[in-house]
Structure formats: C-alpha cells, structure tokens
C-alpha cells in the first residue's frame, strides 16, 4: 500500500509502511547509515503528516517483516489482545497521540490497553511526539515487578549496582559493591558484567553475591550478565542464580546473531522459575536492549532502528521480566551520533517500553568517541527521572573500568532522588535504615570505621 501526502505544491509518496516509519523518524546516524532516513526536513515532516493519518488497525495487517520469516513478528501478531485493543481500535496514529496525552487517559487505562498495543504502534506514535509528550505519557505508565523487593512503584527510583572489574577480581568487585551499598544503591539488582566466560569464575561470582546477600539479609537480587546458555548450565550445576540475563533484539535474525531464539528464552525462564528463589514475586528475567543492534547485526530488514528497538520489547514482555533496560548510548556514534540523538532515543525507548507494559530502565551512557559529554547525560537523566524511569545504573565514578564507557554514578542517583523526591524500593529502604546507612528520612548517614559492612569487607 502506498502512503502519500501533499505539502504545498509537492506530493510525497512512501511505498509501504516500513518506509513511512523510517522517513518519519527523528534524524539519527544509524538510519542514515542504513540509507533509510528522510532526505530532507521537508520529507520528514511530510512522512509525519502521512503517518498521523494511518489507522492503528493497519499495523495488524501490514507486517514490517513478513510473518513467515520472523518469529518476533509471529509473537507480536499471535499474542495481540484484541479486547485490550478494542477501545482504541478506531484511532489513527495522530488520534492515538492525542488520546495518550488526555488527562482522562490515566495509569489504569494505559495498563488495560498495553497488551492491545503492538510495538509498531508504539514506535509510530512516538515519531509524532515531542520530548515533553514522551515524558508526560510515560509518566502515566506504571509497571510494578517483584522478586525480593518491589520495583516500579510511583515516586520510586531503583539503581542497578554495577561493580564490574577488568579481571573479575573478587576483592575489586567487593569494594565497588561496598561503595554502592553505602550510597544506598543496589535495589534494582547487583549485576556484574564478567570479563571471563569461565564456568569456574562465573560460579565464584554467583556464590559471592549470594553469600553477601544472606550474611546481611539484604532484600536484593543479583545477576551475572553472561550468555543465557551458560546460566542454564549453571542452574543445572546448582548455582544460586536469582535473575537470568540476556541481551535481546527485535528481529529473529538479530537474536540469532546473539545465539538465542524464543525457545531458548522459554527454557531459561522455566529454569529460573524452577529455583523458586523470589520471596515477593516471580519476575526472574533481566533483559538489555539498544537502538542500532539490528543494523549492526545486519538483521534490520530495512526497518528503522527505533522501530526495531520497540519490537524487542515484545520479546521482553513475553517473559514478564523484573527489569529491562536500554543501554542507550553504548553502541556508539554510528547509530546515535551525539547528545541530542542519545537523549531523544532514551526518551523514545522508555516511552515505548512502558506503553507496552515492560518495566523499563536506562543505562544513561555514551562512548568516548561520541559527540556527547556528561552534561548531556545529566539532561537525559533528569528528563527520564521526570518521565518515571524504573531504574538507572550505579557505577563508581560513572566510569566503567571493564566495559570502558561513561554511565551514571551512585552520586547521580542521589542527585536524582533528592531533586525529584524519589524513593528506593521500600524493602531495600527499610534494610538501609536497619543497617544505619540511612536516617529515617532516607538521607545517608555518616559511616564510621566500625560499621558492620566495613568490618565484613
């Protein structure tokens, strides 16, 4: 089907929905690299005008990647909830934007509609929205998950404590963990990106994390971010695994480049559930995503990178994760060139995921060869806090010494919580007070050398 609109004396034609979505996307280097971006501001605006008139129903009948070729497309279509879609089924994409911004469209309404919204619908409407629209609509989307604590409550912000070390040195990792805990971080997850994939090293990490949790009765969950097959094997070997991690993408071909498919994720999900380690809930998966991964893997099928990213959230949603996050600036300037593009992408990703019912955090980050700096990250961090982000990263000094990129620090989390009045997960907050790390108000207390945590380390 051809889509077209006339602007002044010019008529712009777009041969299919895939092209229309790509041309309507805000400018970013990845789409330009793929040859998908609009050739001019005028063409981009013409595409937005045409996209606004597309009925939402159209996305159920024109697959961007053929149903027969892609299992993510099949998942999206086969799991679509027609009854949840019914209240908005008469809307166009432009009408959908207006509906999202109505005061009467509240958290309960959005939650009820989530399973009826496809990733392509979410991506499409985001392309018509200003940054403030993305913030306002995402703020109304609430997704609460539980394992050993409660994440995603209104007025709360959690932090992933990320104590990476370039040689997986246990003492170095422990020092970063102590630093983070004393700054009140770690309620989302204590998650280690290992430098090694050695089963012996990985087992040491899992056991250290679990021993620390048990010794101090910390209401937290841990994760070692290795490949899902290694985690399944470790579960079979008796490893004390809380959350199973995997990077995911929005197309079958890209997921295959990661060495995964939906069947393998189902196996991992079942394995994690079989352990029964959660005390408050059974959300046992942790996923990471990022715009540009499909193009990088040659698996984008001519679909723009933001729409590919939104499709990844359908994969995440299928497994009811405790946490999902977009590592927004990590893949580099070939895909998100500068601070402006990174900020826009972070807001899009958060909005689309929350709209689909996915618990969404963001690694507010950039690589050293991008045209971005820490001021850009401060801006994105603050905007995401206003938008109700579920969690962010906590890294000593904001500088990951193993992955070599710039992210957010424990101090950044303190800034955001203080500025916006955000709280930690309630169970974790109670533990911090019990351990005399925080005052009753939630503010940090001065820590002396005799503190139990310092003696333990």
CSV table of C-alpha atoms in Angstrom, one decimal:
chain,number,residue,atom,x,y,z
A,1,UNK,CA,0.0,0.0,0.0
A,2,UNK,CA,1.3,3.4,-0.9
A,3,UNK,CA,1.1,6.3,1.6
A,4,UNK,CA,1.2,9.9,0.4
A,5,UNK,CA,0.7,13.5,1.4
A,6,UNK,CA,0.8,16.8,-0.4
A,7,UNK,CA,2.8,19.7,1.2
A,8,UNK,CA,2.4,22.9,-0.8
A,9,UNK,CA,3.0,22.0,-4.4
A,10,UNK,CA,4.9,18.8,-3.7
A,11,UNK,CA,3.4,15.3,-3.3
A,12,UNK,CA,5.4,12.9,-1.2
A,13,UNK,CA,4.8,9.1,-1.8
A,14,UNK,CA,6.0,6.3,0.5
A,15,UNK,CA,5.7,2.8,-1.0
A,16,UNK,CA,5.0,0.9,2.3
A,17,UNK,CA,4.5,1.3,6.0
A,18,UNK,CA,8.1,0.4,6.7
A,19,UNK,CA,9.4,3.2,4.5
A,20,UNK,CA,6.9,5.7,6.0
A,21,UNK,CA,8.0,4.9,9.6
A,22,UNK,CA,11.7,5.3,8.7
A,23,UNK,CA,11.2,8.6,6.9
A,24,UNK,CA,9.1,9.9,9.8
A,25,UNK,CA,11.8,9.1,12.4
A,26,UNK,CA,13.8,11.9,14.0
A,27,UNK,CA,17.2,12.3,12.5
A,28,UNK,CA,19.8,9.8,13.7
A,29,UNK,CA,23.1,8.5,12.3
A,30,UNK,CA,22.1,4.8,12.2
A,31,UNK,CA,19.1,5.3,9.9
A,32,UNK,CA,21.3,7.5,7.6
A,33,UNK,CA,24.0,4.7,7.6
A,34,UNK,CA,21.3,2.2,6.6
A,35,UNK,CA,20.0,4.5,3.8
A,36,UNK,CA,16.6,4.7,5.5
A,37,UNK,CA,16.5,8.3,6.7
A,38,UNK,CA,14.5,11.1,5.2
A,39,UNK,CA,16.5,13.1,2.6
A,40,UNK,CA,15.3,16.4,4.0
A,41,UNK,CA,13.4,18.1,6.8
A,42,UNK,CA,10.6,18.6,4.4
A,43,UNK,CA,10.4,14.9,3.6
A,44,UNK,CA,10.5,14.0,7.3
A,45,UNK,CA,7.6,16.3,8.0
A,46,UNK,CA,5.6,15.0,5.1
A,47,UNK,CA,6.1,11.5,6.4
A,48,UNK,CA,4.9,12.5,9.8
A,49,UNK,CA,1.8,14.1,8.3
A,50,UNK,CA,1.1,10.9,6.4
A,51,UNK,CA,1.8,8.7,9.4
A,52,UNK,CA,-0.6,10.7,11.5
A,53,UNK,CA,-3.5,9.6,9.3
A,54,UNK,CA,-2.7,5.9,9.3
A,55,UNK,CA,-5.3,3.8,11.2
A,56,UNK,CA,-3.9,1.8,14.1
A,57,UNK,CA,-5.6,-1.2,12.6
A,58,UNK,CA,-3.3,-1.0,9.7
A,59,UNK,CA,-0.4,-2.3,11.8
A,60,UNK,CA,-2.3,-5.6,12.3
A,61,UNK,CA,-2.5,-6.2,8.6
A,62,UNK,CA,0.8,-4.9,7.2
A,63,UNK,CA,3.8,-6.6,8.8
A,64,UNK,CA,7.0,-4.7,8.5
A,65,UNK,CA,8.9,-8.1,8.5
A,66,UNK,CA,6.9,-11.0,7.0
A,67,UNK,CA,5.1,-13.3,9.4
A,68,UNK,CA,6.6,-16.3,7.7
A,69,UNK,CA,10.2,-15.1,8.0
A,70,UNK,CA,10.4,-13.8,11.5
A,71,UNK,CA,9.4,-15.3,14.9
A,72,UNK,CA,9.3,-11.9,16.6
A,73,UNK,CA,6.6,-10.8,14.0
A,74,UNK,CA,4.7,-14.1,14.8
A,75,UNK,CA,5.0,-13.4,18.5
A,76,UNK,CA,3.6,-9.8,18.1
A,77,UNK,CA,0.7,-10.9,15.9
A,78,UNK,CA,-0.2,-14.1,17.8
A,79,UNK,CA,-0.1,-12.5,21.2
A,80,UNK,CA,-2.1,-9.4,20.3
A,81,UNK,CA,-5.0,-8.9,22.7
A,82,UNK,CA,-8.0,-7.8,20.6
A,83,UNK,CA,-10.2,-7.0,23.6
A,84,UNK,CA,-7.5,-4.7,25.0
A,85,UNK,CA,-7.1,-3.0,21.6
A,86,UNK,CA,-10.9,-2.5,21.1
A,87,UNK,CA,-11.2,0.9,23.0
A,88,UNK,CA,-8.5,2.4,20.8
A,89,UNK,CA,-9.1,0.4,17.6
A,90,UNK,CA,-10.9,3.3,15.8
A,91,UNK,CA,-8.0,5.7,16.2
A,92,UNK,CA,-5.4,6.9,13.7
A,93,UNK,CA,-1.8,7.3,14.9
A,94,UNK,CA,-2.4,11.0,15.3
A,95,UNK,CA,-5.5,10.4,17.3
A,96,UNK,CA,-3.6,7.9,19.4
A,97,UNK,CA,-1.1,10.6,20.3
A,98,UNK,CA,-3.9,12.9,21.4
A,99,UNK,CA,-5.6,10.1,23.4
A,100,UNK,CA,-2.3,9.4,25.2
A,101,UNK,CA,-2.0,13.0,26.3
A,102,UNK,CA,-5.6,13.3,27.6
A,103,UNK,CA,-5.9,13.8,31.4
A,104,UNK,CA,-8.6,11.1,31.4
A,105,UNK,CA,-6.1,8.6,30.0
A,106,UNK,CA,-4.7,7.6,33.3
A,107,UNK,CA,-2.4,4.8,34.5
A,108,UNK,CA,-5.2,2.2,34.8
A,109,UNK,CA,-6.4,3.0,31.3
A,110,UNK,CA,-2.9,2.6,29.9
A,111,UNK,CA,-2.3,-0.6,31.8
A,112,UNK,CA,-5.5,-2.1,30.4
A,113,UNK,CA,-4.6,-1.2,26.9
A,114,UNK,CA,-1.0,-2.4,26.9
A,115,UNK,CA,-1.5,-5.9,25.6
A,116,UNK,CA,-3.5,-4.4,22.7
A,117,UNK,CA,-0.7,-2.1,21.6
A,118,UNK,CA,1.9,-3.5,19.2
A,119,UNK,CA,5.5,-2.3,19.2
A,120,UNK,CA,5.0,-0.8,15.7
A,121,UNK,CA,2.0,1.2,17.0
A,122,UNK,CA,4.1,2.5,19.9
A,123,UNK,CA,7.0,3.3,17.6
A,124,UNK,CA,4.7,5.1,15.2
A,125,UNK,CA,3.1,7.4,17.7
A,126,UNK,CA,6.5,8.2,19.3
A,127,UNK,CA,7.6,9.6,16.0
A,128,UNK,CA,4.8,12.2,16.2
A,129,UNK,CA,5.6,13.2,19.8
A,130,UNK,CA,7.8,16.0,21.2
A,131,UNK,CA,10.1,15.2,24.0
A,132,UNK,CA,7.7,16.6,26.5
A,133,UNK,CA,4.9,14.3,25.1
A,134,UNK,CA,7.1,11.3,25.6
A,135,UNK,CA,7.8,12.3,29.2
A,136,UNK,CA,4.2,13.1,30.0
A,137,UNK,CA,2.8,9.9,28.6
A,138,UNK,CA,5.5,7.6,30.0
A,139,UNK,CA,5.0,9.2,33.4
A,140,UNK,CA,1.5,7.8,33.4
A,141,UNK,CA,2.6,4.2,32.6
A,142,UNK,CA,3.3,2.2,35.7
A,143,UNK,CA,4.8,-1.3,35.6
A,144,UNK,CA,5.5,-2.9,39.0
A,145,UNK,CA,7.6,-6.0,39.4
A,146,UNK,CA,8.8,-8.1,42.3
A,147,UNK,CA,11.5,-10.6,43.2
A,148,UNK,CA,12.9,-9.9,46.7
A,149,UNK,CA,11.8,-6.3,46.6
A,150,UNK,CA,9.3,-4.1,44.8
A,151,UNK,CA,10.4,-2.1,41.8
A,152,UNK,CA,8.5,0.5,39.7
A,153,UNK,CA,6.2,2.0,42.3
A,154,UNK,CA,5.1,5.6,41.7
A,155,UNK,CA,7.5,8.0,43.2
A,156,UNK,CA,10.4,5.5,43.4
A,157,UNK,CA,13.7,5.1,41.5
A,158,UNK,CA,15.8,2.0,41.7
A,159,UNK,CA,19.5,1.6,40.9
A,160,UNK,CA,21.5,-1.3,39.4
A,161,UNK,CA,24.8,-1.6,41.3
A,162,UNK,CA,27.3,-2.4,38.6
A,163,UNK,CA,30.6,-3.5,40.2
A,164,UNK,CA,32.5,-4.6,37.1
A,165,UNK,CA,36.2,-5.4,37.2
A,166,UNK,CA,38.5,-6.0,34.2
A,167,UNK,CA,39.9,-9.2,35.7
A,168,UNK,CA,36.9,-10.3,37.7
A,169,UNK,CA,38.9,-9.8,40.9
A,170,UNK,CA,36.6,-10.6,43.8
A,171,UNK,CA,38.2,-8.0,46.1
A,172,UNK,CA,37.8,-5.3,43.5
A,173,UNK,CA,34.2,-6.3,42.9
A,174,UNK,CA,33.5,-6.4,46.6
A,175,UNK,CA,35.0,-2.9,47.0
A,176,UNK,CA,32.7,-1.5,44.4
A,177,UNK,CA,29.7,-3.3,45.9
A,178,UNK,CA,30.5,-1.8,49.4
A,179,UNK,CA,30.8,1.6,47.8
A,180,UNK,CA,27.4,1.3,46.2
A,181,UNK,CA,25.6,-0.1,49.2
A,182,UNK,CA,26.9,2.6,51.4
A,183,UNK,CA,25.5,5.1,48.9
A,184,UNK,CA,22.1,3.4,49.0
A,185,UNK,CA,22.4,1.8,45.6
A,186,UNK,CA,21.5,-1.8,44.6
A,187,UNK,CA,17.8,-2.1,45.0
A,188,UNK,CA,17.2,-2.9,41.3
A,189,UNK,CA,19.9,-5.6,41.1
A,190,UNK,CA,23.6,-6.1,41.8
A,191,UNK,CA,24.6,-7.1,38.3
A,192,UNK,CA,28.1,-8.0,37.2
A,193,UNK,CA,29.3,-8.0,33.6
A,194,UNK,CA,32.1,-10.6,33.8
A,195,UNK,CA,35.3,-10.3,31.9
A,196,UNK,CA,35.6,-14.1,31.6
A,197,UNK,CA,33.1,-16.7,30.5
A,198,UNK,CA,34.9,-19.4,32.5
A,199,UNK,CA,32.3,-21.5,34.4
A,200,UNK,CA,34.6,-21.6,37.4
A,201,UNK,CA,34.9,-17.8,37.5
A,202,UNK,CA,31.2,-17.3,37.0
A,203,UNK,CA,30.3,-19.7,39.8
A,204,UNK,CA,32.6,-17.8,42.1
A,205,UNK,CA,30.7,-14.6,41.3
A,206,UNK,CA,27.3,-16.1,41.8
A,207,UNK,CA,28.3,-17.6,45.2
A,208,UNK,CA,30.0,-14.4,46.4
A,209,UNK,CA,26.9,-12.4,45.6
A,210,UNK,CA,24.6,-14.9,47.3
A,211,UNK,CA,26.8,-15.2,50.4
A,212,UNK,CA,26.8,-11.4,50.8
A,213,UNK,CA,23.0,-11.2,50.5
A,214,UNK,CA,22.5,-14.0,53.0
A,215,UNK,CA,25.0,-12.8,55.5
A,216,UNK,CA,23.5,-9.3,55.8
A,217,UNK,CA,19.9,-10.3,54.9
A,218,UNK,CA,19.7,-7.8,52.0
A,219,UNK,CA,16.4,-7.7,50.2
A,220,UNK,CA,18.0,-7.6,46.8
A,221,UNK,CA,18.5,-9.7,43.7
A,222,UNK,CA,21.8,-10.4,41.9
A,223,UNK,CA,22.8,-11.3,38.3
A,224,UNK,CA,25.9,-12.2,36.4
A,225,UNK,CA,25.4,-11.0,32.8
A,226,UNK,CA,26.8,-13.9,30.8
A,227,UNK,CA,25.1,-15.7,27.9
A,228,UNK,CA,21.8,-17.4,28.7
A,229,UNK,CA,23.2,-20.9,27.8
A,230,UNK,CA,25.9,-20.5,30.5
A,231,UNK,CA,23.2,-19.6,33.0
A,232,UNK,CA,21.0,-22.6,32.2
A,233,UNK,CA,24.1,-24.8,32.6
A,234,UNK,CA,24.9,-23.1,35.9
A,235,UNK,CA,21.4,-23.6,37.2
A,236,UNK,CA,21.7,-27.3,36.4
A,237,UNK,CA,25.0,-27.3,38.3
A,238,UNK,CA,23.4,-25.8,41.4
A,239,UNK,CA,24.4,-22.2,41.0
A,240,UNK,CA,22.5,-19.7,43.3
A,241,UNK,CA,21.1,-17.7,40.4
A,242,UNK,CA,18.4,-15.1,41.1
A,243,UNK,CA,17.8,-13.4,37.7
A,244,UNK,CA,18.6,-14.8,34.3
A,245,UNK,CA,20.1,-12.2,31.9
A,246,UNK,CA,20.2,-11.9,28.1
A,247,UNK,CA,20.6,-9.2,25.5
A,248,UNK,CA,17.6,-9.3,23.1
A,249,UNK,CA,16.6,-7.6,19.9
A,250,UNK,CA,13.5,-7.0,17.8
A,251,UNK,CA,14.1,-9.4,14.9
A,252,UNK,CA,14.8,-13.1,14.7
A,253,UNK,CA,17.9,-12.6,12.6
A,254,UNK,CA,19.4,-10.3,15.2
A,255,UNK,CA,18.6,-12.6,18.1
A,256,UNK,CA,20.2,-15.4,16.2
A,257,UNK,CA,23.4,-13.3,16.0
A,258,UNK,CA,23.2,-13.2,19.8
A,259,UNK,CA,22.9,-17.0,19.8
A,260,UNK,CA,19.3,-17.1,21.1
A,261,UNK,CA,15.8,-17.7,20.0
A,262,UNK,CA,12.4,-17.6,21.7
A,263,UNK,CA,12.5,-21.3,22.5
A,264,UNK,CA,15.9,-20.9,24.3
A,265,UNK,CA,14.5,-17.9,26.3
A,266,UNK,CA,11.5,-20.0,27.3
A,267,UNK,CA,13.8,-22.7,28.5
A,268,UNK,CA,15.8,-20.2,30.6
A,269,UNK,CA,12.7,-18.7,32.0
A,270,UNK,CA,11.4,-22.1,33.1
A,271,UNK,CA,14.8,-22.9,34.6
A,272,UNK,CA,14.9,-19.7,36.7
A,273,UNK,CA,11.3,-20.2,37.9
A,274,UNK,CA,12.1,-23.8,39.0
A,275,UNK,CA,14.5,-22.4,41.6
A,276,UNK,CA,11.8,-20.6,43.4
A,277,UNK,CA,14.2,-18.0,44.9
A,278,UNK,CA,12.0,-15.0,44.8
A,279,UNK,CA,10.3,-14.1,48.1
A,280,UNK,CA,7.9,-11.4,46.9
A,281,UNK,CA,7.4,-12.4,43.3
A,282,UNK,CA,8.4,-14.5,40.3
A,283,UNK,CA,9.7,-11.9,37.9
A,284,UNK,CA,13.0,-13.7,37.1
A,285,UNK,CA,14.4,-12.3,33.9
A,286,UNK,CA,16.6,-9.3,33.1
A,287,UNK,CA,16.9,-8.1,29.5
A,288,UNK,CA,19.1,-5.4,27.9
A,289,UNK,CA,18.4,-3.8,24.5
A,290,UNK,CA,19.7,-0.9,22.5
A,291,UNK,CA,18.9,1.0,19.3
A,292,UNK,CA,21.2,0.0,16.4
A,293,UNK,CA,21.8,-3.6,17.4
A,294,UNK,CA,19.7,-4.9,14.5
A,295,UNK,CA,21.5,-2.8,11.9
A,296,UNK,CA,24.9,-3.8,13.5
A,297,UNK,CA,24.0,-7.4,13.1
A,298,UNK,CA,22.6,-7.0,9.5
A,299,UNK,CA,19.2,-8.1,10.8
A,300,UNK,CA,17.1,-5.0,10.5
A,301,UNK,CA,15.2,-5.9,7.2
A,302,UNK,CA,15.1,-2.3,6.2
A,303,UNK,CA,13.2,-1.3,9.3
A,304,UNK,CA,14.4,1.9,11.1
A,305,UNK,CA,16.4,1.4,14.3
A,306,UNK,CA,13.9,2.8,16.7
A,307,UNK,CA,11.1,0.6,15.4
A,308,UNK,CA,13.4,-2.5,15.6
A,309,UNK,CA,14.1,-1.5,19.2
A,310,UNK,CA,10.4,-1.3,20.1
A,311,UNK,CA,9.9,-4.8,18.7
A,312,UNK,CA,12.5,-6.0,21.2
A,313,UNK,CA,10.1,-5.0,23.9
A,314,UNK,CA,7.6,-7.5,22.6
A,315,UNK,CA,10.2,-10.2,23.3
A,316,UNK,CA,10.8,-8.8,26.8
A,317,UNK,CA,7.1,-8.6,27.6
A,318,UNK,CA,6.6,-12.2,26.8
A,319,UNK,CA,8.7,-13.3,29.7
A,320,UNK,CA,7.5,-10.9,32.4
A,321,UNK,CA,10.9,-9.6,33.4
A,322,UNK,CA,11.8,-8.0,36.6
A,323,UNK,CA,14.0,-5.5,34.7
A,324,UNK,CA,14.6,-4.3,31.2
A,325,UNK,CA,16.9,-1.5,30.2
A,326,UNK,CA,18.1,0.2,27.1
A,327,UNK,CA,21.9,0.8,27.0
A,328,UNK,CA,21.1,3.8,25.0
A,329,UNK,CA,24.5,5.3,24.0
A,330,UNK,CA,26.7,2.3,24.3
A,331,UNK,CA,26.7,1.1,20.7
A,332,UNK,CA,28.4,4.3,19.5
A,333,UNK,CA,28.0,7.3,17.2
A,334,UNK,CA,27.5,5.2,14.1
A,335,UNK,CA,23.9,4.7,15.4
A,336,UNK,CA,23.4,7.7,17.8
A,337,UNK,CA,25.8,10.4,16.8
A,338,UNK,CA,25.6,13.0,19.5
A,339,UNK,CA,24.0,14.0,22.8
A,340,UNK,CA,20.8,15.2,21.1
A,341,UNK,CA,20.2,11.9,19.4
A,342,UNK,CA,21.1,9.9,22.5
A,343,UNK,CA,18.6,12.0,24.6
A,344,UNK,CA,15.8,11.6,22.1
A,345,UNK,CA,16.5,7.8,21.8
A,346,UNK,CA,16.4,7.3,25.6
A,347,UNK,CA,13.1,9.1,25.9
A,348,UNK,CA,11.6,7.1,23.0
A,349,UNK,CA,12.8,3.8,24.3
A,350,UNK,CA,11.4,4.4,27.8
A,351,UNK,CA,8.1,5.6,26.5
A,352,UNK,CA,7.6,2.7,24.1
A,353,UNK,CA,8.6,0.1,26.6
A,354,UNK,CA,6.4,1.4,29.4
A,355,UNK,CA,3.4,1.8,26.9
A,356,UNK,CA,3.8,-1.9,26.1
A,357,UNK,CA,3.8,-2.8,29.8
A,358,UNK,CA,7.6,-3.5,30.1
A,359,UNK,CA,9.5,-2.4,33.3
A,360,UNK,CA,12.0,-0.1,31.8
A,361,UNK,CA,15.3,1.4,33.0
A,362,UNK,CA,18.0,3.1,31.1
A,363,UNK,CA,21.8,3.0,31.1
A,364,UNK,CA,22.3,6.7,30.6
A,365,UNK,CA,25.6,6.4,28.8
A,366,UNK,CA,27.9,7.3,26.0
A,367,UNK,CA,31.2,6.1,24.5
A,368,UNK,CA,34.2,8.3,24.5
A,369,UNK,CA,34.2,8.7,20.7
A,370,UNK,CA,30.6,10.1,20.6
A,371,UNK,CA,29.8,13.8,20.3
A,372,UNK,CA,28.4,13.8,23.8
A,373,UNK,CA,29.5,14.6,27.4
A,374,UNK,CA,28.4,14.3,31.0
A,375,UNK,CA,26.2,17.4,30.7
A,376,UNK,CA,24.2,15.6,28.0
A,377,UNK,CA,23.8,12.6,30.3
A,378,UNK,CA,22.7,14.9,33.2
A,379,UNK,CA,20.0,16.2,30.9
A,380,UNK,CA,18.8,12.8,29.9
A,381,UNK,CA,19.0,11.5,33.5
A,382,UNK,CA,16.8,14.4,34.7
A,383,UNK,CA,14.3,14.0,31.9
A,384,UNK,CA,14.0,10.3,32.4
A,385,UNK,CA,13.5,10.9,36.2
A,386,UNK,CA,10.7,13.2,35.3
A,387,UNK,CA,9.3,10.5,33.0
A,388,UNK,CA,9.2,7.9,35.8
A,389,UNK,CA,12.1,5.8,34.8
A,390,UNK,CA,12.2,2.5,36.7
A,391,UNK,CA,15.9,2.3,37.3
A,392,UNK,CA,19.3,3.6,36.3
A,393,UNK,CA,22.9,2.4,36.6
A,394,UNK,CA,25.2,3.0,39.6
A,395,UNK,CA,28.9,2.7,38.7
A,396,UNK,CA,31.8,4.0,40.8
A,397,UNK,CA,32.7,7.4,39.4
A,398,UNK,CA,30.3,6.8,36.4
A,399,UNK,CA,33.3,5.2,34.6
A,400,UNK,CA,33.0,1.5,33.9
A,401,UNK,CA,36.6,0.2,34.1
A,402,UNK,CA,35.8,-3.1,32.4
A,403,UNK,CA,33.5,-2.0,29.6
A,404,UNK,CA,35.2,1.3,29.1
A,405,UNK,CA,32.3,3.7,28.7
A,406,UNK,CA,30.7,6.5,30.6
A,407,UNK,CA,27.5,6.0,32.6
A,408,UNK,CA,25.9,7.2,35.8
A,409,UNK,CA,27.3,7.1,39.3
A,410,UNK,CA,26.0,6.5,42.8
A,411,UNK,CA,26.1,10.3,43.3
A,412,UNK,CA,23.9,10.7,40.2
A,413,UNK,CA,21.3,8.6,41.8
A,414,UNK,CA,21.5,10.7,45.0
A,415,UNK,CA,21.1,13.8,42.8
A,416,UNK,CA,18.0,12.5,41.0
A,417,UNK,CA,16.3,11.2,44.1
A,418,UNK,CA,16.9,14.4,46.0
A,419,UNK,CA,15.9,16.7,43.2
A,420,UNK,CA,12.7,14.8,42.3
A,421,UNK,CA,11.8,13.4,45.7
A,422,UNK,CA,12.2,9.8,44.6
A,423,UNK,CA,12.4,6.8,47.0
A,424,UNK,CA,14.2,3.5,46.9
A,425,UNK,CA,12.4,0.2,46.8
A,426,UNK,CA,10.6,0.1,50.1
A,427,UNK,CA,12.1,-3.2,51.3
A,428,UNK,CA,15.6,-2.1,50.5
A,429,UNK,CA,15.0,1.3,52.1
A,430,UNK,CA,13.9,-0.4,55.3
A,431,UNK,CA,17.2,-2.5,55.2
A,432,UNK,CA,19.3,0.6,54.8
A,433,UNK,CA,17.7,2.1,57.9
A,434,UNK,CA,18.1,-1.1,59.8
A,435,UNK,CA,21.8,-1.1,58.9
A,436,UNK,CA,22.2,2.5,60.0
A,437,UNK,CA,23.2,3.5,56.5
A,438,UNK,CA,20.3,6.0,56.2
A,439,UNK,CA,18.3,8.2,58.5
A,440,UNK,CA,14.6,7.7,58.9
A,441,UNK,CA,14.2,10.4,56.2
A,442,UNK,CA,16.1,8.2,53.7
A,443,UNK,CA,19.2,10.5,53.7
A,444,UNK,CA,22.6,8.9,54.1
A,445,UNK,CA,24.3,8.8,57.5
A,446,UNK,CA,28.0,9.4,58.1
A,447,UNK,CA,29.6,5.9,58.2
A,448,UNK,CA,32.4,5.2,60.7
A,449,UNK,CA,35.0,2.5,60.5
A,450,UNK,CA,33.2,0.3,62.9
A,451,UNK,CA,30.2,-0.2,60.7
A,452,UNK,CA,29.2,-3.9,60.1
A,453,UNK,CA,29.6,-3.7,56.3
A,454,UNK,CA,33.1,-2.1,56.6
A,455,UNK,CA,34.2,-4.8,59.0
A,456,UNK,CA,32.9,-7.5,56.7
A,457,UNK,CA,34.9,-6.3,53.7
